Short mmCIF file of C-alpha atoms in Angstrom, two decimals:
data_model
loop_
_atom_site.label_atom_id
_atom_site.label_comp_id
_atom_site.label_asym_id
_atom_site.label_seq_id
_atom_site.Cartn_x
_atom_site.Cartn_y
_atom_site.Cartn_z
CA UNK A 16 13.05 19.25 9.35
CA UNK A 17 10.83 22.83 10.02
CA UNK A 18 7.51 21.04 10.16
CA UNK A 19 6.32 17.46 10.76
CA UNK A 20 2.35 16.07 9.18
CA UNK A 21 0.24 14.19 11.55
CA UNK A 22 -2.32 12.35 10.17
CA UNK A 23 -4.61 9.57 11.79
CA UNK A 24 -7.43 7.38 10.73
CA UNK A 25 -9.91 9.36 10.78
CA UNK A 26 -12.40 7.54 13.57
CA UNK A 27 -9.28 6.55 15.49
CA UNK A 28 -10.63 8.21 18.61
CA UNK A 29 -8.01 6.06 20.60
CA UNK A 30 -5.22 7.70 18.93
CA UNK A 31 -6.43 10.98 20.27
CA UNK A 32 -4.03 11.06 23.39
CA UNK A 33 -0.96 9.55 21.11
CA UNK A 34 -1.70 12.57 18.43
CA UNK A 35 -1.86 15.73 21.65
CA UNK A 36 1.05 13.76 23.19
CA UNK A 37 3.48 13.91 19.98
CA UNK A 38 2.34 17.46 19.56
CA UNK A 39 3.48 18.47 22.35
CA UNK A 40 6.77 16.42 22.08
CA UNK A 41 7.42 18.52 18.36
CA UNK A 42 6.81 21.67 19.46
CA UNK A 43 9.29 21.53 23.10
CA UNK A 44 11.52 20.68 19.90
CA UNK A 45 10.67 23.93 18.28
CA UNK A 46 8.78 22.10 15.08
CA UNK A 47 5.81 23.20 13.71
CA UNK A 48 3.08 20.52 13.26
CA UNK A 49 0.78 20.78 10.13
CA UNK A 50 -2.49 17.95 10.96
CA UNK A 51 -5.19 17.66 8.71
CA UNK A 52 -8.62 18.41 9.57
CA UNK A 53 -9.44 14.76 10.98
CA UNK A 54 -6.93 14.77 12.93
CA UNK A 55 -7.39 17.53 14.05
CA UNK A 56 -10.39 16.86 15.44
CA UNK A 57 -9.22 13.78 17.96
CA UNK A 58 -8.30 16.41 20.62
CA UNK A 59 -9.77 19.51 21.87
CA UNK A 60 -6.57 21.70 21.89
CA UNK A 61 -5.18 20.24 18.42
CA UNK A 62 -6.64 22.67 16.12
CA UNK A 63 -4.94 26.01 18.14
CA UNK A 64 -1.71 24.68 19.04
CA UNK A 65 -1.13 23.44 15.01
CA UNK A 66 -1.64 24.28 11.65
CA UNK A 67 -4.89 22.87 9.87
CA UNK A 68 -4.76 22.31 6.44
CA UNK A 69 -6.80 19.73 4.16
CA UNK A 70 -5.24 16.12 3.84
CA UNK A 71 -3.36 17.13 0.23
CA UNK A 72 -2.90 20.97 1.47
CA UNK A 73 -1.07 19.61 4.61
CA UNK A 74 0.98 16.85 2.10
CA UNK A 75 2.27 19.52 0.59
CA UNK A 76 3.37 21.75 3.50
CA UNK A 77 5.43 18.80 5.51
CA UNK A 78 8.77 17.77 6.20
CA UNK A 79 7.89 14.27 7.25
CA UNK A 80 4.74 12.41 7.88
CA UNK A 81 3.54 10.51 10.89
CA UNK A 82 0.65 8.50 9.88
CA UNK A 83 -1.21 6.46 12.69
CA UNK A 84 -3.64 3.42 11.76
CA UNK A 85 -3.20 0.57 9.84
CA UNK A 86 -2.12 -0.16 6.20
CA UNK A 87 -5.36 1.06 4.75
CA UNK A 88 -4.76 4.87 6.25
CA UNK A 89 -0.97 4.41 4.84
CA UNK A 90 -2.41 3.91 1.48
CA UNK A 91 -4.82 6.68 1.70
CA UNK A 92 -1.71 8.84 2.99
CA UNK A 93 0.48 7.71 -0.11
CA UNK A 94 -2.09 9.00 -3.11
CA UNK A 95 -1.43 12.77 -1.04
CA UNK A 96 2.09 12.84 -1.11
CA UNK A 97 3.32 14.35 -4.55
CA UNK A 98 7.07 14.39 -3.25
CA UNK A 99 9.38 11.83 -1.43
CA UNK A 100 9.39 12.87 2.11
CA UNK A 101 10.23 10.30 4.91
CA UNK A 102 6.68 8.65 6.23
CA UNK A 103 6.55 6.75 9.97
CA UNK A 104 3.48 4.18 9.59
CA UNK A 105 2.78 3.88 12.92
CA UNK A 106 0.73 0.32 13.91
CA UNK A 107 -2.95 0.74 15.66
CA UNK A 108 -4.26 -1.78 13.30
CA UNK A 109 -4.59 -5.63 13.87
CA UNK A 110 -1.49 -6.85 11.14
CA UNK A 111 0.45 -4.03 9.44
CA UNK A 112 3.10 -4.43 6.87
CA UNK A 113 3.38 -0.86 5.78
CA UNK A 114 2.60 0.60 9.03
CA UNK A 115 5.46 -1.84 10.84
CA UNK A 116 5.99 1.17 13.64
CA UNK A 117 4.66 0.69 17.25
CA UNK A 118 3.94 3.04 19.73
CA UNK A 119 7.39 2.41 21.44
CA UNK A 120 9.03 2.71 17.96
CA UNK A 121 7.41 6.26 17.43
CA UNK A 122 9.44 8.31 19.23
CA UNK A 123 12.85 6.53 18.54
CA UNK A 124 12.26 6.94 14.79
CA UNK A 125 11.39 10.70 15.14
CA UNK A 126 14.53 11.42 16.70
CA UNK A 127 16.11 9.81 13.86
CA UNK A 128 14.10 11.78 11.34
CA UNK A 129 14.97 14.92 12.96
CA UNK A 130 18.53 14.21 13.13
CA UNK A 131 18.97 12.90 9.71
CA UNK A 132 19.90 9.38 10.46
CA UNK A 133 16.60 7.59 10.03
CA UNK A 134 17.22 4.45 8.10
CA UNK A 135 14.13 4.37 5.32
CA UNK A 136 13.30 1.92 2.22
CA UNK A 137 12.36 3.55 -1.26
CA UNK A 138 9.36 1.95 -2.36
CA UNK A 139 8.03 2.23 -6.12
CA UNK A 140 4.20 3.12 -7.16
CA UNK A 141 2.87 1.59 -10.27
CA UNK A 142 0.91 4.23 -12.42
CA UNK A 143 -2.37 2.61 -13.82
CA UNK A 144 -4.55 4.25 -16.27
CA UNK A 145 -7.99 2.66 -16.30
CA UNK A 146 -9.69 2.64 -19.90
CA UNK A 147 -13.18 2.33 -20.39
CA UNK A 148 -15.66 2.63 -23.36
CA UNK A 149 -16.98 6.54 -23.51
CA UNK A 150 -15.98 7.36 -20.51
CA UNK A 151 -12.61 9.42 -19.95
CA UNK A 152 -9.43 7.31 -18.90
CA UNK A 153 -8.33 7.80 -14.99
CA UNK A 154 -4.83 7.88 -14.33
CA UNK A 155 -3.36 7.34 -10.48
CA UNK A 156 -0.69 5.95 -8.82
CA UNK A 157 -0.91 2.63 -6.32
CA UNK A 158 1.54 1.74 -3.99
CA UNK A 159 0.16 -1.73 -3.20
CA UNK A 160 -1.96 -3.42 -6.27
CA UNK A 161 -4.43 -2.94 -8.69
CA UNK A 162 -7.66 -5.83 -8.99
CA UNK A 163 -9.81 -6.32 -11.84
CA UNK A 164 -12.59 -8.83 -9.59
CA UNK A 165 -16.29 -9.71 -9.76
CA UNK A 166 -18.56 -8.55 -7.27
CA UNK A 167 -21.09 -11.73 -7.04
CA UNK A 168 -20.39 -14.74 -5.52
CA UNK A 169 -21.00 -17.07 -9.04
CA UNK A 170 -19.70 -17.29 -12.62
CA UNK A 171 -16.53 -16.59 -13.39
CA UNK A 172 -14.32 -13.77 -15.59
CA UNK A 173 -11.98 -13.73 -17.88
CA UNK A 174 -9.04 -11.30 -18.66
CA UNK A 175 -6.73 -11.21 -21.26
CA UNK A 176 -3.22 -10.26 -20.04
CA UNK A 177 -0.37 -8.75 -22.04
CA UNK A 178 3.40 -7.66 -20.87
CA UNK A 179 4.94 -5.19 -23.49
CA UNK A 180 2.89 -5.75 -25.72
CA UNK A 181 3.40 -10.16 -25.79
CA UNK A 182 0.30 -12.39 -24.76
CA UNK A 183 0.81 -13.61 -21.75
CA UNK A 184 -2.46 -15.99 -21.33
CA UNK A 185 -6.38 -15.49 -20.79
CA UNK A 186 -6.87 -15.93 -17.30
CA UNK A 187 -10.57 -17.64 -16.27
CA UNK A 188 -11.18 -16.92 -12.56
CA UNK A 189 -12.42 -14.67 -9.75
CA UNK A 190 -10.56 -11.84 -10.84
CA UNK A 191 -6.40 -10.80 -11.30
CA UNK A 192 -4.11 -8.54 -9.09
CA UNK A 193 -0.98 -6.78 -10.43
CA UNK A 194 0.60 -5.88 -7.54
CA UNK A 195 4.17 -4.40 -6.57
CA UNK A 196 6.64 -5.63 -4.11
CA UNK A 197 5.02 -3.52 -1.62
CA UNK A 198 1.82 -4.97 -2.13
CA UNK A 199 2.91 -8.14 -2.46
CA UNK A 200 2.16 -8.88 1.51
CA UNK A 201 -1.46 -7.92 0.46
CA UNK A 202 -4.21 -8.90 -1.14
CA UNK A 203 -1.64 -10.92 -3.57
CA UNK A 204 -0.47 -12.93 -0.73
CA UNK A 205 -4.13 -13.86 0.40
CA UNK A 206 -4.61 -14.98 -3.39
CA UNK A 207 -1.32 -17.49 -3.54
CA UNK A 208 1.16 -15.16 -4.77
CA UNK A 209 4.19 -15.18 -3.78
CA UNK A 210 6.25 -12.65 -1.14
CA UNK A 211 8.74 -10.17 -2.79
CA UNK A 212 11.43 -7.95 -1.15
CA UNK A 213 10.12 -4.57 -1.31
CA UNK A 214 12.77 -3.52 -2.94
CA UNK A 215 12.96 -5.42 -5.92
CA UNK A 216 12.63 -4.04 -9.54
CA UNK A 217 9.62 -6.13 -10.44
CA UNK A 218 5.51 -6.25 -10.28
CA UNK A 219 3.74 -9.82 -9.90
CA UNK A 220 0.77 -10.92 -11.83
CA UNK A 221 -1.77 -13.35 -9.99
CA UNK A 222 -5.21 -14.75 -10.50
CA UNK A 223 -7.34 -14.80 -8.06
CA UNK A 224 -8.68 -18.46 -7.88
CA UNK A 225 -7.87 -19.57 -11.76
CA UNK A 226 -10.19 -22.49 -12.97
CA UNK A 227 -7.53 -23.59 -14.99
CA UNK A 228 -4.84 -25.53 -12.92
CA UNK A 229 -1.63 -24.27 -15.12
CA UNK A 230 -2.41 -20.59 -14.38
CA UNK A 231 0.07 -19.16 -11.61
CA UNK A 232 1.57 -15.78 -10.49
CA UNK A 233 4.25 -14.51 -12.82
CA UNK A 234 7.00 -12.22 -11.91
CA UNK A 235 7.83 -9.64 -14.09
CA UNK A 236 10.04 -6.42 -14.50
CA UNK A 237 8.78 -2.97 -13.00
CA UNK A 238 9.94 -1.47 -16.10
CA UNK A 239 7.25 -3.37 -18.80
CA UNK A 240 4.39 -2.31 -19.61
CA UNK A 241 1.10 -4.96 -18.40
CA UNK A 242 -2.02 -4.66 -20.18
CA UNK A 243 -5.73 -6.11 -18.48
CA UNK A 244 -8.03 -6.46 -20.85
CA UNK A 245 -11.43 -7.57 -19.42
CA UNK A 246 -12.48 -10.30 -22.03
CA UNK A 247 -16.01 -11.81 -20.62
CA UNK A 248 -17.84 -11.03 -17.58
CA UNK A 249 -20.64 -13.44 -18.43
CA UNK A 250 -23.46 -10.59 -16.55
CA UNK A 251 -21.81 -10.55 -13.36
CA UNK A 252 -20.67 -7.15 -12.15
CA UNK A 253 -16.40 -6.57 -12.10
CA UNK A 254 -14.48 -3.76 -11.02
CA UNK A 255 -11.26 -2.26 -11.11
CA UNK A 256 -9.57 -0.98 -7.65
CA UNK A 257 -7.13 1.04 -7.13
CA UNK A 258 -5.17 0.24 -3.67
CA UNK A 259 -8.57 -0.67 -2.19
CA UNK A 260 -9.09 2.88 -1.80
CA UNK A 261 -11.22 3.75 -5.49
CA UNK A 262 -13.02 1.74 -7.39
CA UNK A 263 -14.40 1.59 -10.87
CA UNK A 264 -17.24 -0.74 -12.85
CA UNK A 265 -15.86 -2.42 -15.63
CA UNK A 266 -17.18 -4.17 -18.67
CA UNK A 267 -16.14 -6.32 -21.22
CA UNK A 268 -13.63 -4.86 -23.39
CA UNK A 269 -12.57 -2.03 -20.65
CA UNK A 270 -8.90 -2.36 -19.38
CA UNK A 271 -6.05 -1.16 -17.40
CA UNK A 272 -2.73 -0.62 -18.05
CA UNK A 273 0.27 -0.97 -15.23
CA UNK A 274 3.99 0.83 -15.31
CA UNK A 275 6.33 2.23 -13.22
CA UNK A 276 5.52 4.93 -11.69
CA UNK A 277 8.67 8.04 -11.16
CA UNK A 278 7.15 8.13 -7.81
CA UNK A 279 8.38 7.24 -4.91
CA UNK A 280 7.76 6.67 -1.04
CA UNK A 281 10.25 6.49 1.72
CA UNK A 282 8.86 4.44 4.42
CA UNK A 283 11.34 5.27 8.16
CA UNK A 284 12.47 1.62 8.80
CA UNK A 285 11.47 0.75 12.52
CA UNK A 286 15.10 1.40 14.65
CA UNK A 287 16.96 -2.11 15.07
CA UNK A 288 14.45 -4.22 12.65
CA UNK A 289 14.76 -5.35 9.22
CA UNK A 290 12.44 -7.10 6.85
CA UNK A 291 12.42 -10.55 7.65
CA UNK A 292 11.57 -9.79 11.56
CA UNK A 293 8.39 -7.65 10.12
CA UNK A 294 7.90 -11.21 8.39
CA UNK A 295 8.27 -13.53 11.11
CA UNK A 296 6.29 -11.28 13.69
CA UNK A 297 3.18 -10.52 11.60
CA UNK A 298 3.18 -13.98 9.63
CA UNK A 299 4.06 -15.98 12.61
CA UNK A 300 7.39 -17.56 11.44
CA UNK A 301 9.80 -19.17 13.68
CA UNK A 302 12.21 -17.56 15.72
CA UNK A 303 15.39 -17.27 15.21
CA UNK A 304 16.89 -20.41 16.84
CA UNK A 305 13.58 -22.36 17.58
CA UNK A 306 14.35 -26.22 17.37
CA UNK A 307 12.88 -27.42 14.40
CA UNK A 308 9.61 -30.03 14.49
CA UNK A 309 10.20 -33.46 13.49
CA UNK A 310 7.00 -35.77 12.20
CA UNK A 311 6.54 -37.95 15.14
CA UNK A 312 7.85 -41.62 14.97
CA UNK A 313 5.63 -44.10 12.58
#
């Protein structure tokens, strides 16, 4: 590892002292650090003792990636990176699945990067290509989802969904989410859908508040091919958004389409933590061991 990214949210003054104190820490190590020009920015010294670059100029120059925020700064960090290099998300948000680091973790999982032992997890994108009437298609990659949903608070929409190319059904609600594993801890499992490993080889399909009671999330492969066809909108506004992070207006007729993406990103695993504990600390699970509740005595 010759040179280590630092990037923070942005107006994260509070991880000012955290970004001149791993600095520091890097270069007694003899590393270069590379921060982009936000970052940059949280401390007075930053800019002279590092090398400044723009966000996707300094992607391109690193090693490794320490990103500080929350999951929403993660995502932003993950449409920079054009090749797999190992990413620390490290936690100053309020929940976190992507950014499962703390503070304490940091420094622990840096070593490890450095050294060549850090455990990580490959997760997949999904490459969507939104398709709209006159307007030239967009192509990007998502790491968590991508929602076709209705900005107003009435009426309903409806989308017609199609996996390789087979109907799947037309789905009357609030809007639908395609979302990967990764994403699956997101805005899908706010909606009903269910949890998947981050690992697995598959994207899940869920409405967002179907008025049709047999409608439910479906599971399928990561390597189909998942066409969103915007059917009605009945003149209420819908978009399309990508990760949270873009959006686009949509109307009827316009639609995306959802594959694998080749990409990949390798998230450092916090030292001495798997999966299930990120589950039962941010979802509030029981613990290990906890004596189960029993429904009191009729």
């Amino acid at each position: 590892m010759n040179t280590i990214g630092v990037l923070a949210r942005p107006d994260l003054r509070e991880a000012g002292p955290t970004v001149v104190g791993l600095v520091d820490w890097l270069r007694r190590r003899n590393v270069r650090v590379c921060l982009d020009e936000a970052t940059a920015a949280l401390g007075d010294s930053l800019a002279a003792s590092s090398v400044v670059a723009s966000g996707r100029d300094m992607a391109g120059l690193v090693d490794a990636l320490v990103v500080l925020g929350g999951d929403g700064t993660l995502l932003a960090a993950s449409r920079l990176l054009e090749k797999p290099i190992p990413v620390l998300g490290v936690n100053f948000g309020s929940l976190g699945f992507l950014t499962e680091l703390t503070l304490d973790d940091l420094y622990p999982a840096l070593e490890g990067v450095l050294e060549g032992r850090a455990e990580h997890e490959e997760r997949r994108l999904l490459r969507v290509v939104v398709k709209r009437r006159s307007r030239p298609d967009v192509t990007a990659d998502v790491l968590n989802d991508v929602v076709i949903t209705k900005a107003g608070p009435s009426r309903i929409i409806e989308v017609d969904v199609t996996v390789d190319g087979a109907f799947v059904s037309s789905f009357r609600a609030d809007g639908i989410i395609v979302s990967s594993p990764t994403g699956s801890t997101a805005y899908n499992l706010a909606a009903g859908g269910p949890i998947l490993h981050p690992t697995l080889p598959a994207v899940v399909i869920t409405p967002i508040c179907p008025h049709m009671l047999a409608n439910r999330p479906i599971v399928v492969s990561d390597e189909a091919r998942i066409e969103a066809r915007l059917r009605a909108a009945r003149d209420v506004e819908v978009y399309a958004a990508l990760d949270g992070q873009e959006t686009f207006a949509f109307s009827d007729g316009d639609h995306v389409v959802v594959t694998g993406s080749p990409r990949r990103l390798k998230l450092v695993k916090a030292p001495g933590r798997d999966y299930y504990e990120v589950l039962r600390t941010k979802l509030k699970w029981g613990a290990a061991g906890a004596p189960a509740r029993r429904a009191p005595a009729e």
